CSV table of C-alpha atoms in Angstrom, one decimal:
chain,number,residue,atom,x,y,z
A,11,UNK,CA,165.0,113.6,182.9
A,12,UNK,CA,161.1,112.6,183.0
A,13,UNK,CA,158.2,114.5,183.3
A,14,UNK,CA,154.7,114.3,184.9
A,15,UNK,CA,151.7,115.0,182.7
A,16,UNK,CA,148.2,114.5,184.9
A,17,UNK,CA,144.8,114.7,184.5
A,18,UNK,CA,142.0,115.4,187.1
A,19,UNK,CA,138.3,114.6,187.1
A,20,UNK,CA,137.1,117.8,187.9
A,21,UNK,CA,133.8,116.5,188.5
A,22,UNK,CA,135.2,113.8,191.7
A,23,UNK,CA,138.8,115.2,192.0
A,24,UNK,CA,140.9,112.5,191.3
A,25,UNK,CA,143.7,111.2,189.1
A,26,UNK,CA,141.8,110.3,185.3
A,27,UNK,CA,145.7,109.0,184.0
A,28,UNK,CA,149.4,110.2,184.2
A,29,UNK,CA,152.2,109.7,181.7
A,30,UNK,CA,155.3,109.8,183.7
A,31,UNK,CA,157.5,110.1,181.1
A,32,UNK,CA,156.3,111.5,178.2
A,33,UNK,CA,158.9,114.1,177.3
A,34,UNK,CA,156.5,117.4,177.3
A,35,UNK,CA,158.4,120.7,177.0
A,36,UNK,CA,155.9,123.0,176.9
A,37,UNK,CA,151.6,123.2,177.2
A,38,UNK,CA,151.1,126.4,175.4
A,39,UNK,CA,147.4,125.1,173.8
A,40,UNK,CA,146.8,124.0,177.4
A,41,UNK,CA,142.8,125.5,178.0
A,42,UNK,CA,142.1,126.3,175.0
A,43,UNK,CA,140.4,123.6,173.8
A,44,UNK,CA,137.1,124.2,171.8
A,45,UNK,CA,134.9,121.3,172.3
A,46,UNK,CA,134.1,119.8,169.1
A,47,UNK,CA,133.8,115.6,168.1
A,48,UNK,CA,136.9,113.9,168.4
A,49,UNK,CA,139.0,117.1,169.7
A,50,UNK,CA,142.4,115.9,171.7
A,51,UNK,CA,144.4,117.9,174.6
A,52,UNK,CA,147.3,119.4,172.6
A,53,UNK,CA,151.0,119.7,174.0
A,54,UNK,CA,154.3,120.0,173.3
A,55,UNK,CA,157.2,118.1,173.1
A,56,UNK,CA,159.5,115.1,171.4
A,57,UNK,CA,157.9,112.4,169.5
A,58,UNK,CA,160.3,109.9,167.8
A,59,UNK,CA,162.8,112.0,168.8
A,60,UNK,CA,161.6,115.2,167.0
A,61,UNK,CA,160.4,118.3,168.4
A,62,UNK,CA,156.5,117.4,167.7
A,63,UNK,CA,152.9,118.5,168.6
A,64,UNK,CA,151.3,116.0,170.5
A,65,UNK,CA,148.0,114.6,170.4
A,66,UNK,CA,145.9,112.7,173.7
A,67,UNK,CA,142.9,111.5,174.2
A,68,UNK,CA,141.5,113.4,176.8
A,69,UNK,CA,139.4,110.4,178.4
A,70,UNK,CA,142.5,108.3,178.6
A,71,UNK,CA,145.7,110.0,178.0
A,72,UNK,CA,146.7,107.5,174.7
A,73,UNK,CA,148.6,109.3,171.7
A,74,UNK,CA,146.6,109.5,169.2
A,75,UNK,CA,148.5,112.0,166.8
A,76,UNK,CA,151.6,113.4,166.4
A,77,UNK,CA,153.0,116.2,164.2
A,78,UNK,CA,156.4,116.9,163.3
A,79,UNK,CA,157.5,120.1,164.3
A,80,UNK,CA,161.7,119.0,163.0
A,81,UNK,CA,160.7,121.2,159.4
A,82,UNK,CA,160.4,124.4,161.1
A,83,UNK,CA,162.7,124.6,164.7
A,84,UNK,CA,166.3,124.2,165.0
A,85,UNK,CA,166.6,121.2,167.3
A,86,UNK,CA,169.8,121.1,167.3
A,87,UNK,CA,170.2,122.7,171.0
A,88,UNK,CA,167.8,121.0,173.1
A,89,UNK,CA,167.8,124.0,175.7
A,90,UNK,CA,166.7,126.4,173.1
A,91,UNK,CA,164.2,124.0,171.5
A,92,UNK,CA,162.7,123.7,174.9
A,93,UNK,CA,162.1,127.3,175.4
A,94,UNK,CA,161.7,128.5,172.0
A,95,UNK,CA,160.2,125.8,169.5
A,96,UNK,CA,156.5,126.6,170.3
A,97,UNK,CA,155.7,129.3,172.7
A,98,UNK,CA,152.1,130.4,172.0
A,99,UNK,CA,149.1,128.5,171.3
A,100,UNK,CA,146.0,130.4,170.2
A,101,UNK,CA,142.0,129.1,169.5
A,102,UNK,CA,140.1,129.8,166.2
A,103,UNK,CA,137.2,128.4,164.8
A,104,UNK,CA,136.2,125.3,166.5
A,105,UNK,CA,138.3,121.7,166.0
A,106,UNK,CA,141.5,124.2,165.1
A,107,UNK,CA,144.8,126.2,166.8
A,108,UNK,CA,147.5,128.4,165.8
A,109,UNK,CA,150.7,127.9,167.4
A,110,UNK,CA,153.8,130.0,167.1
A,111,UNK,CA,157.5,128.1,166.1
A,112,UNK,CA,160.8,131.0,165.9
A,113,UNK,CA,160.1,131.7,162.4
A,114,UNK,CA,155.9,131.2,161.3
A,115,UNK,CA,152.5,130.7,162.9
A,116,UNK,CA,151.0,127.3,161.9
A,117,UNK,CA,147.4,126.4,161.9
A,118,UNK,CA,146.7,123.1,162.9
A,119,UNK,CA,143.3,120.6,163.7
A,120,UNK,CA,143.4,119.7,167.4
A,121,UNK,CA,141.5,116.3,165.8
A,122,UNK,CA,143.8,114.4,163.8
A,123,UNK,CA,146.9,117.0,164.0
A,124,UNK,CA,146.9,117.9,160.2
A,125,UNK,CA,148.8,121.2,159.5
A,126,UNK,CA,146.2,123.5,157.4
A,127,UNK,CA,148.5,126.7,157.0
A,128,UNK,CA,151.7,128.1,157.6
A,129,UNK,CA,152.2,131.8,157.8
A,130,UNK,CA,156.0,133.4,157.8
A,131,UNK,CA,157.1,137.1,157.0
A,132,UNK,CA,158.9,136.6,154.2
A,133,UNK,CA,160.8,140.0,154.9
A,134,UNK,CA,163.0,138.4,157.4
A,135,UNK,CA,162.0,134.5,156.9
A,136,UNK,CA,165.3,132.5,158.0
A,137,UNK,CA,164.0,128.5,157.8
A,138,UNK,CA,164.1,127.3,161.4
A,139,UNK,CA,166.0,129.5,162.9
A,140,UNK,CA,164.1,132.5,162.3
A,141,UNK,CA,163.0,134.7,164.8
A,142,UNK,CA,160.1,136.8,162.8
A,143,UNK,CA,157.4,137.2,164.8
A,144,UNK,CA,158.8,138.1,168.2
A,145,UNK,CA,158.9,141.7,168.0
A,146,UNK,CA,162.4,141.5,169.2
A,147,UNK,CA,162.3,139.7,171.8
A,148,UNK,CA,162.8,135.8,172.7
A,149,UNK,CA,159.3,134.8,173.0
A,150,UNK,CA,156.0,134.6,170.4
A,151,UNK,CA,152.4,135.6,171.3
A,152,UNK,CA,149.4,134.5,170.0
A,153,UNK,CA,146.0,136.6,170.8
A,154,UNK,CA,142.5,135.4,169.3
A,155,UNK,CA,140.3,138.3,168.9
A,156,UNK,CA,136.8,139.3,166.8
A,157,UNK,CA,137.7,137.7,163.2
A,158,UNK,CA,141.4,137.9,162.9
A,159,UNK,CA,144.3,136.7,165.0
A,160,UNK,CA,147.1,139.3,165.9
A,161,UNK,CA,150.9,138.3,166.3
A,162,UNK,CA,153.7,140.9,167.0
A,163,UNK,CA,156.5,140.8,164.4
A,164,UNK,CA,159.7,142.9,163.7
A,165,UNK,CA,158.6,146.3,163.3
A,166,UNK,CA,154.8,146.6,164.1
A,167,UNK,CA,152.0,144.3,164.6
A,168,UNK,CA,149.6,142.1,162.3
A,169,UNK,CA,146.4,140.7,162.1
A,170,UNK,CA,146.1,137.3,160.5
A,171,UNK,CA,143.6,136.0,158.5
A,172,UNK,CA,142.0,133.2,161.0
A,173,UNK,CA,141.3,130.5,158.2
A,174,UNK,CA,144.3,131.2,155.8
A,175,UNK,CA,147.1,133.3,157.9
A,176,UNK,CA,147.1,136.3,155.2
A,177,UNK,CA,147.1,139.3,156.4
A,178,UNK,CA,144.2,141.0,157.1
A,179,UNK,CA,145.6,144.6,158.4
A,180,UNK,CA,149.0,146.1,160.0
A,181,UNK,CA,148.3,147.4,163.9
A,182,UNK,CA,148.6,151.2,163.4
A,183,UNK,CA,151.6,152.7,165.4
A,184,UNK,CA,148.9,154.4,167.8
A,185,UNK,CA,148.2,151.0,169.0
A,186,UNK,CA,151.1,148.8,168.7
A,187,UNK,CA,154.9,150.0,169.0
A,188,UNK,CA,157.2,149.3,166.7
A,189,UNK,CA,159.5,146.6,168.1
A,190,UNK,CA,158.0,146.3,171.4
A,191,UNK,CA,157.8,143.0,172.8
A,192,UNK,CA,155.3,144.2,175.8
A,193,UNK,CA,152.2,144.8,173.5
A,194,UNK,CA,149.3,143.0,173.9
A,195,UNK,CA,145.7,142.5,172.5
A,196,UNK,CA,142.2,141.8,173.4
A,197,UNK,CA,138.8,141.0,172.4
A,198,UNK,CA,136.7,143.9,173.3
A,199,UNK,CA,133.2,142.1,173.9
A,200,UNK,CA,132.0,144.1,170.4
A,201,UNK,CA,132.2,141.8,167.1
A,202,UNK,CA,135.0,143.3,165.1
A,203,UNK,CA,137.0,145.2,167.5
A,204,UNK,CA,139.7,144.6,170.0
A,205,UNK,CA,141.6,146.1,172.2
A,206,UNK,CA,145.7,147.0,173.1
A,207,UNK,CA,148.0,147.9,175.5
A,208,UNK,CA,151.3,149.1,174.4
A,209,UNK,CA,154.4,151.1,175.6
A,210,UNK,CA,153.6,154.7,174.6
A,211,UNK,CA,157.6,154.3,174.1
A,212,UNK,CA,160.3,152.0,173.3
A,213,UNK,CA,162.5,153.2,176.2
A,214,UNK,CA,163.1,152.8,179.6
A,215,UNK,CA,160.5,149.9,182.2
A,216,UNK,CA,158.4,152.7,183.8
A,217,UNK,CA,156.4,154.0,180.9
A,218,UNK,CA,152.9,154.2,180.6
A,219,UNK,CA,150.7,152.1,178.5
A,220,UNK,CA,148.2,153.2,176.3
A,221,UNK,CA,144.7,151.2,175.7
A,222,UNK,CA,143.8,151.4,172.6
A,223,UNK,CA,140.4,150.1,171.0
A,224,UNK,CA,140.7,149.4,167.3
A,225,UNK,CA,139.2,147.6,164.2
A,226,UNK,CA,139.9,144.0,164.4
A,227,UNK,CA,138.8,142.3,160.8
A,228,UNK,CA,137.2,144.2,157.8
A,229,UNK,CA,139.0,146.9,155.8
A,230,UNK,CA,140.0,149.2,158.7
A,231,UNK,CA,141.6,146.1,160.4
A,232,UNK,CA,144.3,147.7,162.4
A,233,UNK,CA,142.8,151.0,162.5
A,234,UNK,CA,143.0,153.0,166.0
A,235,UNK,CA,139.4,154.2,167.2
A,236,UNK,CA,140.0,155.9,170.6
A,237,UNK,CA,142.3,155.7,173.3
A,238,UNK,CA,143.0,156.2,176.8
A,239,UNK,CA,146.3,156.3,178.8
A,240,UNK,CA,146.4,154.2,181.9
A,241,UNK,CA,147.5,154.9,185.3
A,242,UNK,CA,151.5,155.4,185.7
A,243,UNK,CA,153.6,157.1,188.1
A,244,UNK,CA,157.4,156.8,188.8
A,245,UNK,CA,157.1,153.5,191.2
A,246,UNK,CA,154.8,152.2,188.5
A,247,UNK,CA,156.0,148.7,186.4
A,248,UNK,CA,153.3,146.9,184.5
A,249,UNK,CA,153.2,143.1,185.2
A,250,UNK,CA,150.1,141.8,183.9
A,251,UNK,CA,146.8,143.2,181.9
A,252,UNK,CA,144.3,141.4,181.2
A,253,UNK,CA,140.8,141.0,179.6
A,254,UNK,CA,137.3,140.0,180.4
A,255,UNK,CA,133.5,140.6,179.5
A,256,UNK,CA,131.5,143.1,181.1
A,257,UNK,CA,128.2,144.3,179.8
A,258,UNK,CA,127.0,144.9,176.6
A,259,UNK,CA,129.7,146.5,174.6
A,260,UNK,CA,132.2,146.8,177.8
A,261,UNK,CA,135.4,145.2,178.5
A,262,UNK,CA,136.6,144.8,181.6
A,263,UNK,CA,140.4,145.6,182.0
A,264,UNK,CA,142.4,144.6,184.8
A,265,UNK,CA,146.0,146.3,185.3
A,266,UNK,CA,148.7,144.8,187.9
A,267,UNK,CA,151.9,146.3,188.2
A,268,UNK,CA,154.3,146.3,191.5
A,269,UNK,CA,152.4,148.8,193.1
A,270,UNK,CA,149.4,149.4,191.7
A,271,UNK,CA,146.0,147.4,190.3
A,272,UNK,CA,143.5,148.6,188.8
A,273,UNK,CA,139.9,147.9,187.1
A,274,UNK,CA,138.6,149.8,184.2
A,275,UNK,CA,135.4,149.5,182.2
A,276,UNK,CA,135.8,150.6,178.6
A,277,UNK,CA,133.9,150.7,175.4
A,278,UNK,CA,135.5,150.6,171.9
């Protein structure tokens, strides 16, 4: 089976170059790109018939890199190395990405591909096949906020050290449930904090979420500061939240569920 990978001129609108079949499974990095010297677009997919990251020019669409990903995901099941060998792709410091495999979070440079660190819970650590930071569930998120990186993993929530992967704090269970494969975190638009939203249970789909604001880097990282409960009511399932600037020290949070959207405008 092929695939079609394009790129548009945004600038005129039209075709820049096309692979056709280059086998990409996945574009997890796709967007995040930060815009240094010699920076290429980053996917997913099989290189030399390994699972691999991929590097392209973005002017012409050549591979320039490639890195192995066959030391860290099971490959042999190609559905489940499709949907599982890199799932979340998250931007640091400029010219670098973390992405997510079943059982670690690697650092990588988005210029020539080199891997800089590897990060596993060595708790449940299971080479390959492990599953470690999904919370319990079948996929692995990625969230860059204010001088740390935050990754769900069995039992709780951590924040990673953005330029080695050590751990910089454990999300307090006031922000983060334990398990819960529906939390999610933020920047907060205020240098060293962030934001969550999180199940204030592990049971049932129509629950309410909390919002929490909380200490993102330094030696509090992790700690809750103040929270507030969104909207719920019985009809209520949450589908999407989401987080942009407002002004000053706001955030802007925007709260879609199947019948009901709202806007709020918080301060940590």
């Amino acid at each position: 089976d092929g695939s079609l990978l394009a790129a548009v001129n945004i600038t005129a609108g039209q075709l820049a170059w096309a692979h056709l079949d280059l086998p990409v499974t996945g574009m997890p990095c796709t967007g995040k790109m930060s815009h240094v010297a010699g920076e290429k677009v980053v996917v997913i997919g099989t290189a030399n018939n390994e699972p691999s990251i991929i590097g392209l020019d973005p002017a012409t669409g050549a591979i320039a890199w490639t890195t192995s990903l066959a030391h860290y995901v099971d490959d042999t099941d190609r559905l489940l190395s499709q949907r599982l060998f890199a799932t979340s792709c998250g931007s640091l410091d400029a010219g670098f990405m973390n992405l997510a495999v079943p059982a670690m979070v690697l650092n990588f440079s988005t210029v020539d591909g080199t891997v800089a660190w590897q990060r596993f819970d060595d708790r449940y650590y299971a080479p390959k096949t492990g599953t470690t930071f999904n919370g319990g569930g079948n996929s692995v998120m990625l969230w860059g906020l204010s001088g740390s990186v935050a990754t769900v993993v069995t039992h709780g929530a951590w924040l990673l050290d953005p330029a080695t992967g050590a751990t910089l704090g454990r999300v307090s269970a006031a922000v983060a449930r334990p398990r819960s494969q529906y939390d999610a975190f933020f920047p907060a638009g205020v240098p060293g904090y962030a934001l969550g939203i999180a199940p204030i249970s592990n049971t049932g789909f129509n629950i309410p979420r909390n919002l929490t604001a909380f200490h993102s880097s330094g030696a509090d990282a992790g700690t809750a500061v103040s929270a507030l409960q969104l909207h719920h009511d019985d009809d209520v399932q949450f589908t999407f939240a989401g987080v942009a600037p407002g002004l000053g020290s706001t955030a802007l949070v925007g709260v879609c569920a199947w019948h009901y959207f709202g806007v709020y405008s918080v301060s940590p």
